[in-house]
Amino acid sequence: MITIANCKITLLRAFRAGSIERLIDGDKRIIATKHLLPENNINVVVRVRPLSNKEIKSGDEMAVQFPGDGQIYCDAVTSSGDKKPKVFSYNVVFEPNATQEDILQYSGIKNLIEMAVEGFSCTAFCYGQTGSGKTHTLTGPPRLFEKMDPYSEDHGLVFRSFVYLFKVLQEHENCNFVLKASFLEIYNEKVIDLLNPGSSRKPLAVRWSKKTRGFFVENLFTVECEELDDLLAVLEEGLRNRSIGTHNMNEYSSRSHSILTIAITSEQAVSEYDISWLFPLRRKYI
């Protein structure tokens, strides 16, 4: 089983409203700010990436400011030509100094995983324009899995969530868990199975289930995962089969939407007669 070393995070006294700070090269720097309101069923987290090498060479400047309290100021120009920043508020705002491990620790994803193990259906949805860093945040830089370094600091949220998921499962000593994973992409309005695409990449049909009152993908391939390595193999295989393209804003652009689903079934003895209850639940990444 592959494990990943935890990045040591040192929290210091906040000097900006709702700030989360860390020592970086001996300096105290803000990596994120949180909104002071209590969390809701739906939480929105923003990660602002640093300028790319291409943007730096072009002389581009950062167009956002970070006042704290989970807010972002975006530069805007009025009809009269005056600059007037617009304010946007979120549950958490990650600044360019934030690392991949910071995203796991402070985005709320760990709480989501714990809820999933307890029986709730949970979804993490990553959204943004091309080149904004969605793929990097979720899975790390391109071709990371070709190196297969389990201790790489570049591993994204999905890899780190898998590691944390198995840590949580191991803490439930009285439960037996069965994990089944599937991975699909939606490309040109067609659903493709990333774990069993076939040479022709034949699209699968989306059906409505009267029993569950929800949509499902017919004949979608699922893999039972007993260990962390099995989940990582699912992730690696799916990433290898995704549709990738190149354009001016991103050399390695994911050209499709993808959905990675983990269905967790827990079995726990509730009496001396070894009667068991089954609690199905789902964990999704988009």
PDB file of C-alpha atoms in Angstrom:
ATOM      1  CA  MET A   1       0.000   0.000   0.000  1.00  0.00           C
ATOM      2  CA  ILE A   2       1.276   3.450  -0.907  1.00  0.00           C
ATOM      3  CA  THR A   3       1.240   6.164   1.734  1.00  0.00           C
ATOM      4  CA  ILE A   4       2.019   9.830   1.443  1.00  0.00           C
ATOM      5  CA  ALA A   5       3.964  11.923   3.927  1.00  0.00           C
ATOM      6  CA  ASN A   6       1.920  14.644   5.572  1.00  0.00           C
ATOM      7  CA  CYS A   7       3.128  18.163   4.930  1.00  0.00           C
ATOM      8  CA  LYS A   8       3.716  19.872   8.274  1.00  0.00           C
ATOM      9  CA  ILE A   9       1.578  22.987   8.517  1.00  0.00           C
ATOM     10  CA  THR A  10       2.470  25.567  11.167  1.00  0.00           C
ATOM     11  CA  LEU A  11      -0.410  27.904  12.021  1.00  0.00           C
ATOM     12  CA  LEU A  12       0.466  31.327  13.364  1.00  0.00           C
ATOM     13  CA  ARG A  13      -1.514  34.258  14.729  1.00  0.00           C
ATOM     14  CA  ALA A  14      -3.764  35.760  12.057  1.00  0.00           C
ATOM     15  CA  PHE A  15      -2.882  39.236  10.849  1.00  0.00           C
ATOM     16  CA  ARG A  16      -5.645  39.446   8.230  1.00  0.00           C
ATOM     17  CA  ALA A  17      -9.318  38.696   8.874  1.00  0.00           C
ATOM     18  CA  GLY A  18      -9.932  34.944   8.747  1.00  0.00           C
ATOM     19  CA  SER A  19      -6.395  34.249   7.525  1.00  0.00           C
ATOM     20  CA  ILE A  20      -4.555  30.920   7.507  1.00  0.00           C
ATOM     21  CA  GLU A  21      -0.797  31.339   7.595  1.00  0.00           C
ATOM     22  CA  ARG A  22       2.260  29.147   7.176  1.00  0.00           C
ATOM     23  CA  LEU A  23       6.017  29.515   7.388  1.00  0.00           C
ATOM     24  CA  ILE A  24       7.537  29.471   3.899  1.00  0.00           C
ATOM     25  CA  ASP A  25      11.337  29.705   3.729  1.00  0.00           C
ATOM     26  CA  GLY A  26      11.330  31.255   7.197  1.00  0.00           C
ATOM     27  CA  ASP A  27       8.783  33.947   6.308  1.00  0.00           C
ATOM     28  CA  LYS A  28       5.216  34.146   7.563  1.00  0.00           C
ATOM     29  CA  ARG A  29       2.893  34.138   4.552  1.00  0.00           C
ATOM     30  CA  ILE A  30      -0.854  33.938   4.102  1.00  0.00           C
ATOM     31  CA  ILE A  31      -1.992  30.926   2.096  1.00  0.00           C
ATOM     32  CA  ALA A  32      -5.761  31.344   2.469  1.00  0.00           C
ATOM     33  CA  THR A  33      -8.531  33.300   4.165  1.00  0.00           C
ATOM     34  CA  LYS A  34     -11.824  31.955   5.445  1.00  0.00           C
ATOM     35  CA  HIS A  35     -15.193  33.644   5.586  1.00  0.00           C
ATOM     36  CA  LEU A  36     -16.224  34.038   9.205  1.00  0.00           C
ATOM     37  CA  LEU A  37     -19.793  32.847   8.599  1.00  0.00           C
ATOM     38  CA  PRO A  38     -20.607  29.196   9.484  1.00  0.00           C
ATOM     39  CA  GLU A  39     -20.327  26.591   6.740  1.00  0.00           C
ATOM     40  CA  ASN A  40     -23.404  25.538   4.792  1.00  0.00           C
ATOM     41  CA  ASN A  41     -24.380  22.400   2.884  1.00  0.00           C
ATOM     42  CA  ILE A  42     -22.771  23.962  -0.188  1.00  0.00           C
ATOM     43  CA  ASN A  43     -19.381  25.613   0.246  1.00  0.00           C
ATOM     44  CA  VAL A  44     -17.550  27.506  -2.489  1.00  0.00           C
ATOM     45  CA  VAL A  45     -13.755  27.563  -2.412  1.00  0.00           C
ATOM     46  CA  VAL A  46     -11.571  29.617  -4.767  1.00  0.00           C
ATOM     47  CA  ARG A  47      -7.924  28.995  -5.583  1.00  0.00           C
ATOM     48  CA  VAL A  48      -6.006  31.794  -7.296  1.00  0.00           C
ATOM     49  CA  ARG A  49      -3.039  30.452  -9.218  1.00  0.00           C
ATOM     50  CA  PRO A  50       0.227  32.391  -9.640  1.00  0.00           C
ATOM     51  CA  LEU A  51       1.094  33.998 -12.959  1.00  0.00           C
ATOM     52  CA  SER A  52       2.421  31.540 -15.529  1.00  0.00           C
ATOM     53  CA  ASN A  53       5.844  31.958 -17.135  1.00  0.00           C
ATOM     54  CA  LYS A  54       4.148  33.080 -20.330  1.00  0.00           C
ATOM     55  CA  GLU A  55       2.149  35.734 -18.473  1.00  0.00           C
ATOM     56  CA  ILE A  56       5.244  36.973 -16.643  1.00  0.00           C
ATOM     57  CA  LYS A  57       7.177  37.299 -19.912  1.00  0.00           C
ATOM     58  CA  SER A  58       4.260  39.239 -21.392  1.00  0.00           C
ATOM     59  CA  GLY A  59       4.371  41.696 -18.501  1.00  0.00           C
ATOM     60  CA  ASP A  60       0.959  40.724 -17.150  1.00  0.00           C
ATOM     61  CA  GLU A  61       0.064  41.667 -13.582  1.00  0.00           C
ATOM     62  CA  MET A  62      -2.143  40.033 -10.973  1.00  0.00           C
ATOM     63  CA  ALA A  63      -5.676  41.381 -11.395  1.00  0.00           C
ATOM     64  CA  VAL A  64      -6.965  40.411  -7.947  1.00  0.00           C
ATOM     65  CA  GLN A  65      -6.314  41.523  -4.383  1.00  0.00           C
ATOM     66  CA  PHE A  66      -6.869  39.665  -1.119  1.00  0.00           C
ATOM     67  CA  PRO A  67      -8.440  41.807   1.637  1.00  0.00           C
ATOM     68  CA  GLY A  68      -9.117  38.796   3.880  1.00  0.00           C
ATOM     69  CA  ASP A  69     -12.298  37.262   5.310  1.00  0.00           C
ATOM     70  CA  GLY A  70     -12.697  34.971   2.278  1.00  0.00           C
ATOM     71  CA  GLN A  71     -12.936  37.888  -0.154  1.00  0.00           C
ATOM     72  CA  ILE A  72     -11.359  38.809  -3.492  1.00  0.00           C
ATOM     73  CA  TYR A  73     -11.111  42.246  -5.068  1.00  0.00           C
ATOM     74  CA  CYS A  74     -11.113  42.074  -8.872  1.00  0.00           C
ATOM     75  CA  ASP A  75     -10.002  45.020 -10.981  1.00  0.00           C
ATOM     76  CA  ALA A  76     -12.810  46.435 -13.095  1.00  0.00           C
ATOM     77  CA  VAL A  77     -13.060  49.448 -15.388  1.00  0.00           C
ATOM     78  CA  THR A  78     -16.258  51.509 -15.426  1.00  0.00           C
ATOM     79  CA  SER A  79     -17.800  53.058 -18.531  1.00  0.00           C
ATOM     80  CA  SER A  80     -16.079  56.344 -17.652  1.00  0.00           C
ATOM     81  CA  GLY A  81     -12.683  54.632 -17.570  1.00  0.00           C
ATOM     82  CA  ASP A  82     -12.282  54.699 -13.795  1.00  0.00           C
ATOM     83  CA  LYS A  83     -11.029  51.623 -11.968  1.00  0.00           C
ATOM     84  CA  LYS A  84     -13.447  50.309  -9.384  1.00  0.00           C
ATOM     85  CA  PRO A  85     -12.715  46.919  -7.807  1.00  0.00           C
ATOM     86  CA  LYS A  86     -15.524  44.412  -7.461  1.00  0.00           C
ATOM     87  CA  VAL A  87     -15.778  42.377  -4.270  1.00  0.00           C
ATOM     88  CA  PHE A  88     -16.580  38.655  -4.233  1.00  0.00           C
ATOM     89  CA  SER A  89     -16.967  36.526  -1.084  1.00  0.00           C
ATOM     90  CA  TYR A  90     -16.405  32.777  -0.709  1.00  0.00           C
ATOM     91  CA  ASN A  91     -16.099  30.237   2.086  1.00  0.00           C
ATOM     92  CA  VAL A  92     -12.345  29.955   1.520  1.00  0.00           C
ATOM     93  CA  VAL A  93      -9.962  31.847  -0.770  1.00  0.00           C
ATOM     94  CA  PHE A  94      -6.586  30.236  -1.472  1.00  0.00           C
ATOM     95  CA  GLU A  95      -3.860  32.666  -2.470  1.00  0.00           C
ATOM     96  CA  PRO A  96      -1.031  31.836  -4.928  1.00  0.00           C
ATOM     97  CA  ASN A  97       1.246  30.653  -2.081  1.00  0.00           C
ATOM     98  CA  ALA A  98      -1.083  27.741  -1.275  1.00  0.00           C
ATOM     99  CA  THR A  99       0.267  24.237  -1.899  1.00  0.00           C
ATOM    100  CA  GLN A 100      -1.554  21.082  -2.948  1.00  0.00           C
ATOM    101  CA  GLU A 101      -1.501  19.889   0.669  1.00  0.00           C
ATOM    102  CA  ASP A 102      -3.005  23.196   1.816  1.00  0.00           C
ATOM    103  CA  ILE A 103      -5.988  22.587  -0.458  1.00  0.00           C
ATOM    104  CA  LEU A 104      -6.641  19.237   1.213  1.00  0.00           C
ATOM    105  CA  GLN A 105      -6.243  20.600   4.729  1.00  0.00           C
ATOM    106  CA  TYR A 106      -8.339  23.764   4.499  1.00  0.00           C
ATOM    107  CA  SER A 107     -10.798  23.407   1.610  1.00  0.00           C
ATOM    108  CA  GLY A 108     -13.286  21.324   3.604  1.00  0.00           C
ATOM    109  CA  ILE A 109     -12.710  18.186   1.521  1.00  0.00           C
ATOM    110  CA  LYS A 110     -11.653  16.179   4.584  1.00  0.00           C
ATOM    111  CA  ASN A 111     -14.984  16.913   6.235  1.00  0.00           C
ATOM    112  CA  LEU A 112     -16.700  15.836   3.019  1.00  0.00           C
ATOM    113  CA  ILE A 113     -14.872  12.497   3.063  1.00  0.00           C
ATOM    114  CA  GLU A 114     -15.786  11.903   6.697  1.00  0.00           C
ATOM    115  CA  MET A 115     -19.442  12.613   5.888  1.00  0.00           C
ATOM    116  CA  ALA A 116     -19.291  10.175   2.966  1.00  0.00           C
ATOM    117  CA  VAL A 117     -18.012   7.403   5.231  1.00  0.00           C
ATOM    118  CA  GLU A 118     -20.899   8.139   7.614  1.00  0.00           C
ATOM    119  CA  GLY A 119     -23.431   7.603   4.826  1.00  0.00           C
ATOM    120  CA  PHE A 120     -23.956  10.938   3.080  1.00  0.00           C
ATOM    121  CA  SER A 121     -23.776  11.442  -0.680  1.00  0.00           C
ATOM    122  CA  CYS A 122     -21.098  14.057  -1.342  1.00  0.00           C
ATOM    123  CA  THR A 123     -19.766  15.810  -4.421  1.00  0.00           C
ATOM    124  CA  ALA A 124     -16.670  17.918  -5.073  1.00  0.00           C
ATOM    125  CA  PHE A 125     -17.137  19.975  -8.227  1.00  0.00           C
ATOM    126  CA  CYS A 126     -14.199  21.807  -9.815  1.00  0.00           C
ATOM    127  CA  TYR A 127     -15.099  24.656 -12.164  1.00  0.00           C
ATOM    128  CA  GLY A 128     -13.154  27.304 -14.066  1.00  0.00           C
ATOM    129  CA  GLN A 129     -12.136  28.539 -17.494  1.00  0.00           C
ATOM    130  CA  THR A 130      -9.435  26.796 -19.492  1.00  0.00           C
ATOM    131  CA  GLY A 131      -5.955  27.366 -18.104  1.00  0.00           C
ATOM    132  CA  SER A 132      -7.187  28.329 -14.635  1.00  0.00           C
ATOM    133  CA  GLY A 133      -5.654  25.286 -12.924  1.00  0.00           C
ATOM    134  CA  LYS A 134      -8.537  22.827 -12.480  1.00  0.00           C
ATOM    135  CA  THR A 135      -6.587  19.764 -13.592  1.00  0.00           C
ATOM    136  CA  HIS A 136      -3.512  20.800 -11.604  1.00  0.00           C
ATOM    137  CA  THR A 137      -5.577  21.207  -8.435  1.00  0.00           C
ATOM    138  CA  LEU A 138      -7.376  17.890  -8.836  1.00  0.00           C
ATOM    139  CA  THR A 139      -4.663  15.597 -10.215  1.00  0.00           C
ATOM    140  CA  GLY A 140      -1.401  17.547 -10.370  1.00  0.00           C
ATOM    141  CA  PRO A 141       0.772  18.454 -13.370  1.00  0.00           C
ATOM    142  CA  PRO A 142       0.586  16.499 -16.654  1.00  0.00           C
ATOM    143  CA  ARG A 143       2.144  13.016 -16.736  1.00  0.00           C
ATOM    144  CA  LEU A 144       2.743  12.996 -12.984  1.00  0.00           C
ATOM    145  CA  PHE A 145       1.631   9.370 -12.749  1.00  0.00           C
ATOM    146  CA  GLU A 146       4.214   8.275 -15.302  1.00  0.00           C
ATOM    147  CA  LYS A 147       6.845   8.928 -12.622  1.00  0.00           C
ATOM    148  CA  MET A 148       4.757   7.221  -9.899  1.00  0.00           C
ATOM    149  CA  ASP A 149       6.367   9.074  -7.010  1.00  0.00           C
ATOM    150  CA  PRO A 150       3.933   8.552  -4.096  1.00  0.00           C
ATOM    151  CA  TYR A 151       5.619  11.288  -2.075  1.00  0.00           C
ATOM    152  CA  SER A 152       5.524  14.008  -4.730  1.00  0.00           C
ATOM    153  CA  GLU A 153       4.371  17.403  -3.454  1.00  0.00           C
ATOM    154  CA  ASP A 154       2.584  17.907  -6.786  1.00  0.00           C
ATOM    155  CA  HIS A 155      -0.102  15.274  -6.227  1.00  0.00           C
ATOM    156  CA  GLY A 156      -3.544  16.824  -6.452  1.00  0.00           C
ATOM    157  CA  LEU A 157      -6.687  16.745  -4.388  1.00  0.00           C
ATOM    158  CA  VAL A 158      -7.964  13.405  -5.703  1.00  0.00           C
ATOM    159  CA  PHE A 159      -4.786  11.486  -4.820  1.00  0.00           C
ATOM    160  CA  ARG A 160      -4.604  13.088  -1.384  1.00  0.00           C
ATOM    161  CA  SER A 161      -8.302  12.462  -0.779  1.00  0.00           C
ATOM    162  CA  PHE A 162      -7.814   8.770  -1.551  1.00  0.00           C
ATOM    163  CA  VAL A 163      -5.034   8.600   1.037  1.00  0.00           C
ATOM    164  CA  TYR A 164      -7.186  10.360   3.621  1.00  0.00           C
ATOM    165  CA  LEU A 165     -10.203   8.175   2.785  1.00  0.00           C
ATOM    166  CA  PHE A 166      -8.295   4.997   3.608  1.00  0.00           C
ATOM    167  CA  LYS A 167      -7.015   6.592   6.793  1.00  0.00           C
ATOM    168  CA  VAL A 168     -10.614   7.277   7.861  1.00  0.00           C
ATOM    169  CA  LEU A 169     -11.720   3.759   6.912  1.00  0.00           C
ATOM    170  CA  GLN A 170      -8.960   2.226   9.026  1.00  0.00           C
ATOM    171  CA  GLU A 171     -10.255   4.131  12.053  1.00  0.00           C
ATOM    172  CA  HIS A 172     -13.585   2.255  11.794  1.00  0.00           C
ATOM    173  CA  GLU A 173     -12.318  -1.051  13.154  1.00  0.00           C
ATOM    174  CA  ASN A 174     -15.781  -2.583  13.576  1.00  0.00           C
ATOM    175  CA  CYS A 175     -16.831  -2.025   9.962  1.00  0.00           C
ATOM    176  CA  ASN A 176     -16.008  -3.812   6.751  1.00  0.00           C
ATOM    177  CA  PHE A 177     -15.958  -1.542   3.713  1.00  0.00           C
ATOM    178  CA  VAL A 178     -16.313  -2.365   0.036  1.00  0.00           C
ATOM    179  CA  LEU A 179     -15.265   0.321  -2.449  1.00  0.00           C
ATOM    180  CA  LYS A 180     -16.277   0.326  -6.106  1.00  0.00           C
ATOM    181  CA  ALA A 181     -14.986   2.980  -8.493  1.00  0.00           C
ATOM    182  CA  SER A 182     -15.982   4.187 -11.947  1.00  0.00           C
ATOM    183  CA  PHE A 183     -14.495   6.906 -14.151  1.00  0.00           C
ATOM    184  CA  LEU A 184     -16.136   8.502 -17.186  1.00  0.00           C
ATOM    185  CA  GLU A 185     -15.775  11.565 -19.359  1.00  0.00           C
ATOM    186  CA  ILE A 186     -18.307  13.652 -21.244  1.00  0.00           C
ATOM    187  CA  TYR A 187     -16.753  14.667 -24.557  1.00  0.00           C
ATOM    188  CA  ASN A 188     -18.717  16.285 -27.392  1.00  0.00           C
ATOM    189  CA  GLU A 189     -21.905  15.432 -25.471  1.00  0.00           C
ATOM    190  CA  LYS A 190     -20.997  11.734 -25.466  1.00  0.00           C
ATOM    191  CA  VAL A 191     -20.296   9.626 -22.368  1.00  0.00           C
ATOM    192  CA  ILE A 192     -17.083   7.586 -22.626  1.00  0.00           C
ATOM    193  CA  ASP A 193     -15.986   4.953 -20.102  1.00  0.00           C
ATOM    194  CA  LEU A 194     -12.408   5.856 -19.146  1.00  0.00           C
ATOM    195  CA  LEU A 195     -11.759   2.459 -17.539  1.00  0.00           C
ATOM    196  CA  ASN A 196     -12.982   0.469 -20.535  1.00  0.00           C
ATOM    197  CA  PRO A 197     -13.051   2.839 -23.526  1.00  0.00           C
ATOM    198  CA  GLY A 198     -12.381   0.256 -26.235  1.00  0.00           C
ATOM    199  CA  SER A 199     -10.575   1.018 -29.469  1.00  0.00           C
ATOM    200  CA  SER A 200     -13.593   2.815 -30.942  1.00  0.00           C
ATOM    201  CA  ARG A 201     -14.438   4.780 -27.758  1.00  0.00           C
ATOM    202  CA  LYS A 202     -18.091   3.850 -28.182  1.00  0.00           C
ATOM    203  CA  PRO A 203     -20.359   6.189 -26.176  1.00  0.00           C
ATOM    204  CA  LEU A 204     -22.580   4.811 -23.419  1.00  0.00           C
ATOM    205  CA  ALA A 205     -26.273   5.545 -22.945  1.00  0.00           C
ATOM    206  CA  VAL A 206     -27.607   7.610 -20.047  1.00  0.00           C
ATOM    207  CA  ARG A 207     -30.827   6.166 -18.611  1.00  0.00           C
ATOM    208  CA  TRP A 208     -33.410   7.158 -16.021  1.00  0.00           C
ATOM    209  CA  SER A 209     -34.010   4.758 -13.137  1.00  0.00           C
ATOM    210  CA  LYS A 210     -37.537   4.646 -11.723  1.00  0.00           C
ATOM    211  CA  LYS A 211     -36.236   2.663  -8.760  1.00  0.00           C
ATOM    212  CA  THR A 212     -33.638   5.186  -7.602  1.00  0.00           C
ATOM    213  CA  ARG A 213     -35.318   8.182  -9.281  1.00  0.00           C
ATOM    214  CA  GLY A 214     -32.040   9.276 -10.801  1.00  0.00           C
ATOM    215  CA  PHE A 215     -29.926   9.028 -13.940  1.00  0.00           C
ATOM    216  CA  PHE A 216     -27.301   6.337 -14.470  1.00  0.00           C
ATOM    217  CA  VAL A 217     -24.865   5.339 -17.209  1.00  0.00           C
ATOM    218  CA  GLU A 218     -25.739   2.002 -18.736  1.00  0.00           C
ATOM    219  CA  ASN A 219     -22.960  -0.648 -18.824  1.00  0.00           C
ATOM    220  CA  LEU A 220     -20.476   1.614 -17.045  1.00  0.00           C
ATOM    221  CA  PHE A 221     -17.453  -0.414 -15.920  1.00  0.00           C
ATOM    222  CA  THR A 222     -16.843  -0.488 -12.156  1.00  0.00           C
ATOM    223  CA  VAL A 223     -13.774  -1.744 -10.296  1.00  0.00           C
ATOM    224  CA  GLU A 224     -13.766  -3.098  -6.752  1.00  0.00           C
ATOM    225  CA  CYS A 225     -10.915  -1.514  -4.807  1.00  0.00           C
ATOM    226  CA  GLU A 226      -9.621  -3.327  -1.739  1.00  0.00           C
ATOM    227  CA  GLU A 227      -6.522  -1.206  -1.198  1.00  0.00           C
ATOM    228  CA  LEU A 228      -5.277   2.292  -1.869  1.00  0.00           C
ATOM    229  CA  ASP A 229      -3.194   1.012  -4.772  1.00  0.00           C
ATOM    230  CA  ASP A 230      -6.385  -0.154  -6.495  1.00  0.00           C
ATOM    231  CA  LEU A 231      -7.926   3.320  -6.308  1.00  0.00           C
ATOM    232  CA  LEU A 232      -4.729   4.916  -7.578  1.00  0.00           C
ATOM    233  CA  ALA A 233      -4.701   2.470 -10.498  1.00  0.00           C
ATOM    234  CA  VAL A 234      -8.242   3.588 -11.385  1.00  0.00           C
ATOM    235  CA  LEU A 235      -7.152   7.222 -11.323  1.00  0.00           C
ATOM    236  CA  GLU A 236      -4.044   6.513 -13.398  1.00  0.00           C
ATOM    237  CA  GLU A 237      -5.937   4.502 -16.024  1.00  0.00           C
ATOM    238  CA  GLY A 238      -8.670   7.109 -16.333  1.00  0.00           C
ATOM    239  CA  LEU A 239      -6.211   9.977 -16.729  1.00  0.00           C
ATOM    240  CA  ARG A 240      -4.336   8.034 -19.387  1.00  0.00           C
ATOM    241  CA  ASN A 241      -7.528   7.619 -21.437  1.00  0.00           C
ATOM    242  CA  ARG A 242      -8.829  11.191 -21.135  1.00  0.00           C
ATOM    243  CA  SER A 243      -9.107  13.441 -24.171  1.00  0.00           C
ATOM    244  CA  ILE A 244      -6.251  15.972 -24.165  1.00  0.00           C
ATOM    245  CA  GLY A 245      -5.693  18.917 -26.495  1.00  0.00           C
ATOM    246  CA  THR A 246      -3.389  21.903 -26.951  1.00  0.00           C
ATOM    247  CA  HIS A 247      -4.271  25.566 -27.397  1.00  0.00           C
ATOM    248  CA  ASN A 248      -2.758  28.978 -26.754  1.00  0.00           C
ATOM    249  CA  MET A 249      -3.711  29.075 -23.076  1.00  0.00           C
ATOM    250  CA  ASN A 250      -2.802  25.519 -22.083  1.00  0.00           C
ATOM    251  CA  GLU A 251      -0.411  22.986 -23.608  1.00  0.00           C
ATOM    252  CA  TYR A 252      -2.078  20.082 -21.785  1.00  0.00           C
ATOM    253  CA  SER A 253      -5.768  20.948 -21.727  1.00  0.00           C
ATOM    254  CA  SER A 254      -8.382  18.411 -20.658  1.00  0.00           C
ATOM    255  CA  ARG A 255     -10.931  18.624 -23.430  1.00  0.00           C
ATOM    256  CA  SER A 256     -13.752  16.917 -21.554  1.00  0.00           C
ATOM    257  CA  HIS A 257     -15.689  16.890 -18.315  1.00  0.00           C
ATOM    258  CA  SER A 258     -14.913  13.860 -16.161  1.00  0.00           C
ATOM    259  CA  ILE A 259     -16.690  12.196 -13.253  1.00  0.00           C
ATOM    260  CA  LEU A 260     -14.895   9.846 -10.883  1.00  0.00           C
ATOM    261  CA  THR A 261     -17.302   8.077  -8.528  1.00  0.00           C
ATOM    262  CA  ILE A 262     -16.539   5.914  -5.515  1.00  0.00           C
ATOM    263  CA  ALA A 263     -19.409   3.886  -4.073  1.00  0.00           C
ATOM    264  CA  ILE A 264     -18.710   2.819  -0.486  1.00  0.00           C
ATOM    265  CA  THR A 265     -20.669   0.033   1.167  1.00  0.00           C
ATOM    266  CA  SER A 266     -20.172  -0.553   4.883  1.00  0.00           C
ATOM    267  CA  GLU A 267     -21.123  -3.666   6.798  1.00  0.00           C
ATOM    268  CA  GLN A 268     -21.319  -3.608  10.583  1.00  0.00           C
ATOM    269  CA  ALA A 269     -22.455  -6.308  13.021  1.00  0.00           C
ATOM    270  CA  VAL A 270     -25.290  -5.011  15.225  1.00  0.00           C
ATOM    271  CA  SER A 271     -26.131  -8.055  17.333  1.00  0.00           C
ATOM    272  CA  GLU A 272     -24.763 -11.316  18.684  1.00  0.00           C
ATOM    273  CA  TYR A 273     -26.386 -13.082  15.738  1.00  0.00           C
ATOM    274  CA  ASP A 274     -24.068 -11.197  13.394  1.00  0.00           C
ATOM    275  CA  ILE A 275     -26.896  -9.334  11.669  1.00  0.00           C
ATOM    276  CA  SER A 276     -25.476  -6.704   9.332  1.00  0.00           C
ATOM    277  CA  TRP A 277     -26.813  -3.507   7.841  1.00  0.00           C
ATOM    278  CA  LEU A 278     -25.604  -2.206   4.504  1.00  0.00           C
ATOM    279  CA  PHE A 279     -25.172   1.515   4.023  1.00  0.00           C
ATOM    280  CA  PRO A 280     -24.451   2.496   0.400  1.00  0.00           C
ATOM    281  CA  LEU A 281     -23.034   5.925  -0.284  1.00  0.00           C
ATOM    282  CA  ARG A 282     -21.177   7.754  -2.998  1.00  0.00           C
ATOM    283  CA  ARG A 283     -18.193  10.031  -3.256  1.00  0.00           C
ATOM    284  CA  LYS A 284     -17.800  11.996  -6.484  1.00  0.00           C
ATOM    285  CA  TYR A 285     -15.147  14.111  -8.147  1.00  0.00           C
ATOM    286  CA  ILE A 286     -15.905  16.194 -11.187  1.00  0.00           C
TER     287      ILE A 286
END
